[in-house]
PDB file of C-alpha atoms in Angstrom:
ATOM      1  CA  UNK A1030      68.102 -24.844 -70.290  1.00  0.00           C
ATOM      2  CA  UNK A1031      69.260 -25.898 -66.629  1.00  0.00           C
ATOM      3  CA  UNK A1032      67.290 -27.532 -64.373  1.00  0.00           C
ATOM      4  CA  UNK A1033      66.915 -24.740 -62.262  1.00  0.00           C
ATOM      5  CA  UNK A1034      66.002 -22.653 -65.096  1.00  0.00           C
ATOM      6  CA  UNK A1035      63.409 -25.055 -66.249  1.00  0.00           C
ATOM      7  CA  UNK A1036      61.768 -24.630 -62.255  1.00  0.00           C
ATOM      8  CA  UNK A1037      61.578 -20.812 -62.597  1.00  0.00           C
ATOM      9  CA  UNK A1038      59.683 -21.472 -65.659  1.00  0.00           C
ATOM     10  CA  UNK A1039      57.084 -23.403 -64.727  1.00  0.00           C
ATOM     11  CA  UNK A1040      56.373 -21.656 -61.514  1.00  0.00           C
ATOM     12  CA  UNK A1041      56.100 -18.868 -63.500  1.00  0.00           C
ATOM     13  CA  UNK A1042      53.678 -20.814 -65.441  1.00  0.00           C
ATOM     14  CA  UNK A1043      51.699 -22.262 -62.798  1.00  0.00           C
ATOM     15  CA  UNK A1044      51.761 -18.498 -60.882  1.00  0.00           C
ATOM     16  CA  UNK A1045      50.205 -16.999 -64.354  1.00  0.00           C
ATOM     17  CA  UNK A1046      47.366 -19.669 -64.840  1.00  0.00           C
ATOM     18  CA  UNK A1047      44.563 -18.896 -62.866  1.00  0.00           C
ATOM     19  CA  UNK A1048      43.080 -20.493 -60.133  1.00  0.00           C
ATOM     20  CA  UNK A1049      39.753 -21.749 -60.237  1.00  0.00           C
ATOM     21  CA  UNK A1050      37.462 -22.324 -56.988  1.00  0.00           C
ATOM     22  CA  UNK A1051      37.249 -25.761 -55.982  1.00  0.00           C
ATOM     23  CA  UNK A1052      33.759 -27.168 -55.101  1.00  0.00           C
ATOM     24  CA  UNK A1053      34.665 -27.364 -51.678  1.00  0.00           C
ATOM     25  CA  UNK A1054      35.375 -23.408 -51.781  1.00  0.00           C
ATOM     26  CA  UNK A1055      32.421 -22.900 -53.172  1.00  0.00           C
ATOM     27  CA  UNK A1056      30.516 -24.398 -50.847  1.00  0.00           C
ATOM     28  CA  UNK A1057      31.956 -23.073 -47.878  1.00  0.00           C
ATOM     29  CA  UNK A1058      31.637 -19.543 -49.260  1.00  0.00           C
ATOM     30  CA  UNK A1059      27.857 -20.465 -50.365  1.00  0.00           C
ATOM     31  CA  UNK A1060      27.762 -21.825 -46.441  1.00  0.00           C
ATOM     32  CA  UNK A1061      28.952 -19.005 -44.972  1.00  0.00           C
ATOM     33  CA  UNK A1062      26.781 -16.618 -46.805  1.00  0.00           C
ATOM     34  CA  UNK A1063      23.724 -18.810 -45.796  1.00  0.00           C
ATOM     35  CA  UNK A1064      25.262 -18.020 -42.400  1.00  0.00           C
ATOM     36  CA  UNK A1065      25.489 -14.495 -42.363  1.00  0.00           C
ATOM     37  CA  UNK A1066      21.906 -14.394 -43.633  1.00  0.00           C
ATOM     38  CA  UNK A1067      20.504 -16.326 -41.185  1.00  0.00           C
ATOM     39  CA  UNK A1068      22.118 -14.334 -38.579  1.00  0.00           C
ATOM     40  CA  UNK A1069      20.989 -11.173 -39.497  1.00  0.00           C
ATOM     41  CA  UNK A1070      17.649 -12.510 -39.442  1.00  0.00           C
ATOM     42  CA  UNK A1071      17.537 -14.173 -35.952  1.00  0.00           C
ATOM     43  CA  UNK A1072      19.334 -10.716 -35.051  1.00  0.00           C
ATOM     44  CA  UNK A1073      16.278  -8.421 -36.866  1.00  0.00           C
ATOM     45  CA  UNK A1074      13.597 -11.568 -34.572  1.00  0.00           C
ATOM     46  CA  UNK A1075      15.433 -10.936 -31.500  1.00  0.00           C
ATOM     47  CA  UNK A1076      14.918  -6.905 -31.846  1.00  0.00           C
ATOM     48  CA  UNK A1077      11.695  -7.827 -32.853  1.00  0.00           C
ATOM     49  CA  UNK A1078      10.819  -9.820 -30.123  1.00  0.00           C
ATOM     50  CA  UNK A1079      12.613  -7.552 -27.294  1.00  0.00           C
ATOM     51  CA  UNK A1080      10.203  -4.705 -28.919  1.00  0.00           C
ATOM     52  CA  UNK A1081       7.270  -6.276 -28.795  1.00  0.00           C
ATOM     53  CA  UNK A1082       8.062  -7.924 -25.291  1.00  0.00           C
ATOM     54  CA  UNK A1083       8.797  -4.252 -24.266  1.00  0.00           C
ATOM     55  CA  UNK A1084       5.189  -3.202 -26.040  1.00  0.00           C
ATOM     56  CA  UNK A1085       3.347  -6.198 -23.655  1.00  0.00           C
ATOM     57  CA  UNK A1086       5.088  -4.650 -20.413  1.00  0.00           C
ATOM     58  CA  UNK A1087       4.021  -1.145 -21.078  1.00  0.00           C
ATOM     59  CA  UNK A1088       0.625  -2.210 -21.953  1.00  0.00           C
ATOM     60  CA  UNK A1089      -0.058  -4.925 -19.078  1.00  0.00           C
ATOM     61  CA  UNK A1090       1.070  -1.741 -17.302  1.00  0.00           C
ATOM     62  CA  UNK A1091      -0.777   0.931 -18.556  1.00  0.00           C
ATOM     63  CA  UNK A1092      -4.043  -1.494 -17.721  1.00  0.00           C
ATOM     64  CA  UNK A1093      -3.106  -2.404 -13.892  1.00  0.00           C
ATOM     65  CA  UNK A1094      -2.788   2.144 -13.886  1.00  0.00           C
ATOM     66  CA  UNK A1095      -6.477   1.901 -15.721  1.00  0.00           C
ATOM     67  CA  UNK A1096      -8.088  -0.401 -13.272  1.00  0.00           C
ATOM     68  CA  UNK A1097      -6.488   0.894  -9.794  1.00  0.00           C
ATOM     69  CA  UNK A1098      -8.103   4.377 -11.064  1.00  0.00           C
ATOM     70  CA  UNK A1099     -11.273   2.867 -11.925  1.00  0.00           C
ATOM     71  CA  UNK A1100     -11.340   1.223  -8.897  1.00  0.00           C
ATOM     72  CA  UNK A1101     -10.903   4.663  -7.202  1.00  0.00           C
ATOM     73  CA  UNK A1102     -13.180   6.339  -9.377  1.00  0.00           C
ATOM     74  CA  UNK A1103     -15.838   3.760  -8.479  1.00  0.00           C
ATOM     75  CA  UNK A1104     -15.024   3.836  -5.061  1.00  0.00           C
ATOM     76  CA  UNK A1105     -15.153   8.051  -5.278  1.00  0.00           C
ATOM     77  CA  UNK A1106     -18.790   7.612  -6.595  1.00  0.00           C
ATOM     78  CA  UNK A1107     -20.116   5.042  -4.073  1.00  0.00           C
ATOM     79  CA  UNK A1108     -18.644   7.445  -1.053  1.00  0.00           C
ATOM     80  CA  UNK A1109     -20.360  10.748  -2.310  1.00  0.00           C
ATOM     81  CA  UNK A1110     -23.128  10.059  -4.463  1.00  0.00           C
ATOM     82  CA  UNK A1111     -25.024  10.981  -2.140  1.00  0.00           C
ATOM     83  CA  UNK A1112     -23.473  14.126  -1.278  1.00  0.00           C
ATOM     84  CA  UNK A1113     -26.107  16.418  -3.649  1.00  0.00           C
ATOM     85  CA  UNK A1114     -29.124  14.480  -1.468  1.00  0.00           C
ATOM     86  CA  UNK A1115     -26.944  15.234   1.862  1.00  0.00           C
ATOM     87  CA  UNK A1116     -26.538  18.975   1.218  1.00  0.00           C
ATOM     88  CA  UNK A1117     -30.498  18.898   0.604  1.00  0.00           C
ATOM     89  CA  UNK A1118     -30.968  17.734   4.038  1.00  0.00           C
ATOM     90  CA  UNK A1119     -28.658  20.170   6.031  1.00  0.00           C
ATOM     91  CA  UNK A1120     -31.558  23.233   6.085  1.00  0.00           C
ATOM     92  CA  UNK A1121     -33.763  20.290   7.129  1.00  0.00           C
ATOM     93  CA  UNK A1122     -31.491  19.317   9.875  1.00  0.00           C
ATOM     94  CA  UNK A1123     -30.962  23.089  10.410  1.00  0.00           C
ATOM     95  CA  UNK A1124     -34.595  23.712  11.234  1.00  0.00           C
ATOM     96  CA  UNK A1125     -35.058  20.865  13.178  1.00  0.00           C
ATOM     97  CA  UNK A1126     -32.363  21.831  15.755  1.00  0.00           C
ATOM     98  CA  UNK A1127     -33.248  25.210  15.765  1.00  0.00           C
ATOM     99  CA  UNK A1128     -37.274  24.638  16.578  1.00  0.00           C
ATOM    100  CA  UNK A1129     -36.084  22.477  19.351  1.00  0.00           C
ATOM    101  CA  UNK A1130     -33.848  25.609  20.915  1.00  0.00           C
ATOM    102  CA  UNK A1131     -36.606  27.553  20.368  1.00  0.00           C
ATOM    103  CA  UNK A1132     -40.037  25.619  21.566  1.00  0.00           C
ATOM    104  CA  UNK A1133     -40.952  26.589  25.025  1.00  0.00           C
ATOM    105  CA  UNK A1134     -40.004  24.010  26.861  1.00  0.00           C
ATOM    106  CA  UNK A1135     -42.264  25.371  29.635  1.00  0.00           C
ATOM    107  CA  UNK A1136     -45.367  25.065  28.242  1.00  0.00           C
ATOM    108  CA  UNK A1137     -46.893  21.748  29.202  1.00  0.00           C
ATOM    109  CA  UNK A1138     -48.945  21.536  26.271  1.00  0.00           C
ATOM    110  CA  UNK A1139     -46.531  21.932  23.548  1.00  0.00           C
ATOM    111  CA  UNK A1140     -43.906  19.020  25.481  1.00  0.00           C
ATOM    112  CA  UNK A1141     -45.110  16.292  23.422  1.00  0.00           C
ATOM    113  CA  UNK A1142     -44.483  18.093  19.898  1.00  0.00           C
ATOM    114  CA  UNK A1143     -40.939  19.003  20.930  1.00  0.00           C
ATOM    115  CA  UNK A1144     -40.163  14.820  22.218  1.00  0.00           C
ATOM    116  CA  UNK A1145     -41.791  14.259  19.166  1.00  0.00           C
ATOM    117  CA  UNK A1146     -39.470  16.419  16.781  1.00  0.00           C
ATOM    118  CA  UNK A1147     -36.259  15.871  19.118  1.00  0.00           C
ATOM    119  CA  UNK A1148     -37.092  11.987  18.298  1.00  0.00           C
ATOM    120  CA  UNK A1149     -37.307  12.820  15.166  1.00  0.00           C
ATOM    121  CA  UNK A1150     -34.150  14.123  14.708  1.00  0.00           C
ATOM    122  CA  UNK A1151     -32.254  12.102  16.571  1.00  0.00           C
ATOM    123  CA  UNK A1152     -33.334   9.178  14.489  1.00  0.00           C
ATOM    124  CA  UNK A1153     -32.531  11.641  11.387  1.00  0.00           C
ATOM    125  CA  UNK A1154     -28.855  12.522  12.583  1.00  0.00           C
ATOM    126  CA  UNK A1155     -28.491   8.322  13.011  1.00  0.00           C
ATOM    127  CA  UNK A1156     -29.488   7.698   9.745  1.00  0.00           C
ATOM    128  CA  UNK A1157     -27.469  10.082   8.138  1.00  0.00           C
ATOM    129  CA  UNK A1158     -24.691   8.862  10.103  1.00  0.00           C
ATOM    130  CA  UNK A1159     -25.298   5.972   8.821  1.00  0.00           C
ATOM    131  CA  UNK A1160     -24.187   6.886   5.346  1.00  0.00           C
ATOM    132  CA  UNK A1161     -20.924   8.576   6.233  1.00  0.00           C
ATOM    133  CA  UNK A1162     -22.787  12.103   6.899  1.00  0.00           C
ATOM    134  CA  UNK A1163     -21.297  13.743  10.574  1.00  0.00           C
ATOM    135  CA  UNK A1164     -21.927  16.905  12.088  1.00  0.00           C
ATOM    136  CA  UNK A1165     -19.017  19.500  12.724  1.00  0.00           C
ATOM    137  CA  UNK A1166     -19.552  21.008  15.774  1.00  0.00           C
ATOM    138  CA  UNK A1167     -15.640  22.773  16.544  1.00  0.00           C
ATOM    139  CA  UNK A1168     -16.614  24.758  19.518  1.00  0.00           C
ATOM    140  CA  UNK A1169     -13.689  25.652  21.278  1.00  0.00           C
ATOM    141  CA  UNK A1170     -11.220  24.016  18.739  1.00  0.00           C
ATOM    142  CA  UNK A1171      -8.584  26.059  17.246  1.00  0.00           C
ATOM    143  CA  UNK A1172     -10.122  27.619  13.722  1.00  0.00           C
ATOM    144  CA  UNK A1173      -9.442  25.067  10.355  1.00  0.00           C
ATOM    145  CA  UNK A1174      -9.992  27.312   7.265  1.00  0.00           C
ATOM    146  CA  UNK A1175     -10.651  23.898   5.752  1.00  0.00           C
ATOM    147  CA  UNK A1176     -13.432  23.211   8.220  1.00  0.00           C
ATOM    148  CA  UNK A1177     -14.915  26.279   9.403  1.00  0.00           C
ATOM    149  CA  UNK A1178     -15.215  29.609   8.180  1.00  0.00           C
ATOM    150  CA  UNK A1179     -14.766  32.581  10.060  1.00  0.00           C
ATOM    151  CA  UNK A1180     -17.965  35.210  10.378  1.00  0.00           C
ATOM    152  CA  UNK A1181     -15.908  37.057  12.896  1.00  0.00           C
ATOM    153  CA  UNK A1182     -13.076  38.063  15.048  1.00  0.00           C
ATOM    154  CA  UNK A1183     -13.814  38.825  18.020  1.00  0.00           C
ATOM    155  CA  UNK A1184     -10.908  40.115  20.375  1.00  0.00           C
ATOM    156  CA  UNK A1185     -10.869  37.664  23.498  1.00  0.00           C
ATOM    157  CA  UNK A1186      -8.246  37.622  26.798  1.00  0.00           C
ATOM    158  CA  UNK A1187      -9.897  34.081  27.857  1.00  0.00           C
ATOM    159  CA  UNK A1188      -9.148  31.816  25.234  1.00  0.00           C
ATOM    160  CA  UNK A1189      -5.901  31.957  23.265  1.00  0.00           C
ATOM    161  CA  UNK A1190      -6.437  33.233  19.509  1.00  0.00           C
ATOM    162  CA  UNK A1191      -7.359  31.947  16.516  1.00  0.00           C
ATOM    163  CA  UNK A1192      -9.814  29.465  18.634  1.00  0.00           C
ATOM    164  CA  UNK A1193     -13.725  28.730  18.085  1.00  0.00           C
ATOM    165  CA  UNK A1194     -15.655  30.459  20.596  1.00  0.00           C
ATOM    166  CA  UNK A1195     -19.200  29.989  18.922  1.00  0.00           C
ATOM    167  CA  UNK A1196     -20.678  28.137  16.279  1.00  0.00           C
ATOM    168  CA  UNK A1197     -22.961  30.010  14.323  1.00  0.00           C
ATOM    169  CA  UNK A1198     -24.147  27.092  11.919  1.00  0.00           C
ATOM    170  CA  UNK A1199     -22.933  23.431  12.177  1.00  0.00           C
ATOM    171  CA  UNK A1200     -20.585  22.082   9.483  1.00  0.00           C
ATOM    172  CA  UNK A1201     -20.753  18.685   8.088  1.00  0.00           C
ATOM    173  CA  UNK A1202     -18.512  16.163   5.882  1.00  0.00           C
ATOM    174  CA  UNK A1203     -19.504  12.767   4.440  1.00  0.00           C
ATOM    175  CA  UNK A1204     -16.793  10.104   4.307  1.00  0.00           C
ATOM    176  CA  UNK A1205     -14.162  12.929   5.394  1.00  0.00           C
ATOM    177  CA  UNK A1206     -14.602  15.207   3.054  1.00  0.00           C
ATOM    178  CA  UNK A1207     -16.297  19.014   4.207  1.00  0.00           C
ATOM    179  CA  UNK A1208     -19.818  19.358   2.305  1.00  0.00           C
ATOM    180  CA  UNK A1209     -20.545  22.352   4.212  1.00  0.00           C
ATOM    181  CA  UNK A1210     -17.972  24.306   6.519  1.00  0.00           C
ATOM    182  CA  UNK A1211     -18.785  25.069   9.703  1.00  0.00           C
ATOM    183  CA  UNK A1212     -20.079  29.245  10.473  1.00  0.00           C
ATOM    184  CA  UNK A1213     -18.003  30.051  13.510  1.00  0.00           C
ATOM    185  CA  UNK A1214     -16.701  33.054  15.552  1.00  0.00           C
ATOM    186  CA  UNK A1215     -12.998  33.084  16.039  1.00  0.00           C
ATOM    187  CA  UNK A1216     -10.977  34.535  18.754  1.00  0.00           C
ATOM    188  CA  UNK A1217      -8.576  37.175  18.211  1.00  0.00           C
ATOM    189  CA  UNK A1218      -6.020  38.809  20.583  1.00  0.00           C
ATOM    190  CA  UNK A1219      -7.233  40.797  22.969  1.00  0.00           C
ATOM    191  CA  UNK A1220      -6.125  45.029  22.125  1.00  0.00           C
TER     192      UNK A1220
END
C-alpha cells in the first residue's frame, strides 16, 4: 500500500468511528436549553404581568365610574328629597294665594286677617325658596310643553300663537327640575 492509499484509509476510518460529544458540547447544549427555558418563562411573567397590569387599569377605572355616579346619585338625593314634602305644600300654597284674591279687601274688619295670611305666605314662598322650590308663573311666555300644560286654545289676533295668555294654576320646579307644570291657556291663531 502507497502512501496515499494508506490516507484514504484512515480517513475512512476516522469518518466511520463515531463522534462523541465533548464536555464542552455538552455543556453548551445543557446551557442553551437552560436558556430557552428561562426565556419562555420570563416571556409567560411578562404576559402575565401585562394582563394583570391591564386587570388594575380596568378596575381603578371601573371604581373612579362607581364613585363619580355615587357622587351624582348622592347629590340627586340631597337636591329632591324633598320633592314628595314640596308637592304636599303646593295645594297649601294654592289656597293661600287664592283666599288672598278672594278676601274683601274692602271690608275694614277682615284687613288684618288678609296682612296676616299675605305675611304668611310670603314668609312661606321664602322658605320654600329657600330649598330650591320656585314658582312658575309663564304669563305671556311662549307655551313649554315641558313647563306648562295647555287647558286651552284659545284663538287670539293680539298676541302671536302658541303664547301664555293666562295662568290657570302656578307651576313649580325644585333645583330645575318641573314638580308640577304650570295650567295655562295658550294662544292660537286667530280664524
Amino acid at each position: 500500500m502507497n502512501h496515499e492509499e494508506q490516507k484514504v484509509e484512515a480517513m475512512e476510518q476516522v469518518e466511520a468511528q463515531p463522534v462523541e460529544p465533548t464536555d464542552v458540547d455538552s455543556e453548551v447544549t445543557a446551557e442553551q436549553a437552560r436558556i430557552a427555558e428561562l426565556e419562555a418563562l420570563l416571556e409567560t411573567a411578562l404576559q402575565k404581568a401585562s394582563e394583570e397590569r391591564e386587570r388594575a387599569l380596568r378596575t381603578a377605572a371601573e371604581m373612579e365610574n362607581l364613585r363619580r355616579r355615587t357622587e351624582l346619585d348622592v347629590e340627586k338625593a340631597h337636591k329632591f328629597a324633598l320633592e314628595k314634602f314640596a308637592a304636599e305644600l303646593l295645594p297649601v300654597l294654592d289656597n293661600m294665594e287664592r283666599a288672598i284674591e278672594l278676601a274683601d279687601k274692602e271690608n275694614e274688619a277682615l284687613k288684618p286677617m288678609i296682612e296676616g295670611v299675605e305675611l304668611t305666605l310670603k314668609s312661606m314662598q321664602s322658605g320654600v325658596a329657600k330649598f330650591g322650590l320656585v314658582a312658575l308663573d309663564p304669563a305671556n311666555q311662549p307655551f313649554d310643553p315641558n313647563a306648562h300644560q295647555a287647558m286651552s286654545m284659545v284663538p287670539s289676533a293680539d298676541v302671536a300663537p302658541n303664547t301664555v295668555i293666562a295662568v290657570m294654576q302656578k307651576g313649580y320646579e325644585l333645583n330645575g327640575r318641573v314638580i308640577r307644570p304650570a295650567m295655562v291657556m295658550v294662544s292660537k291663531a286667530a280664524d
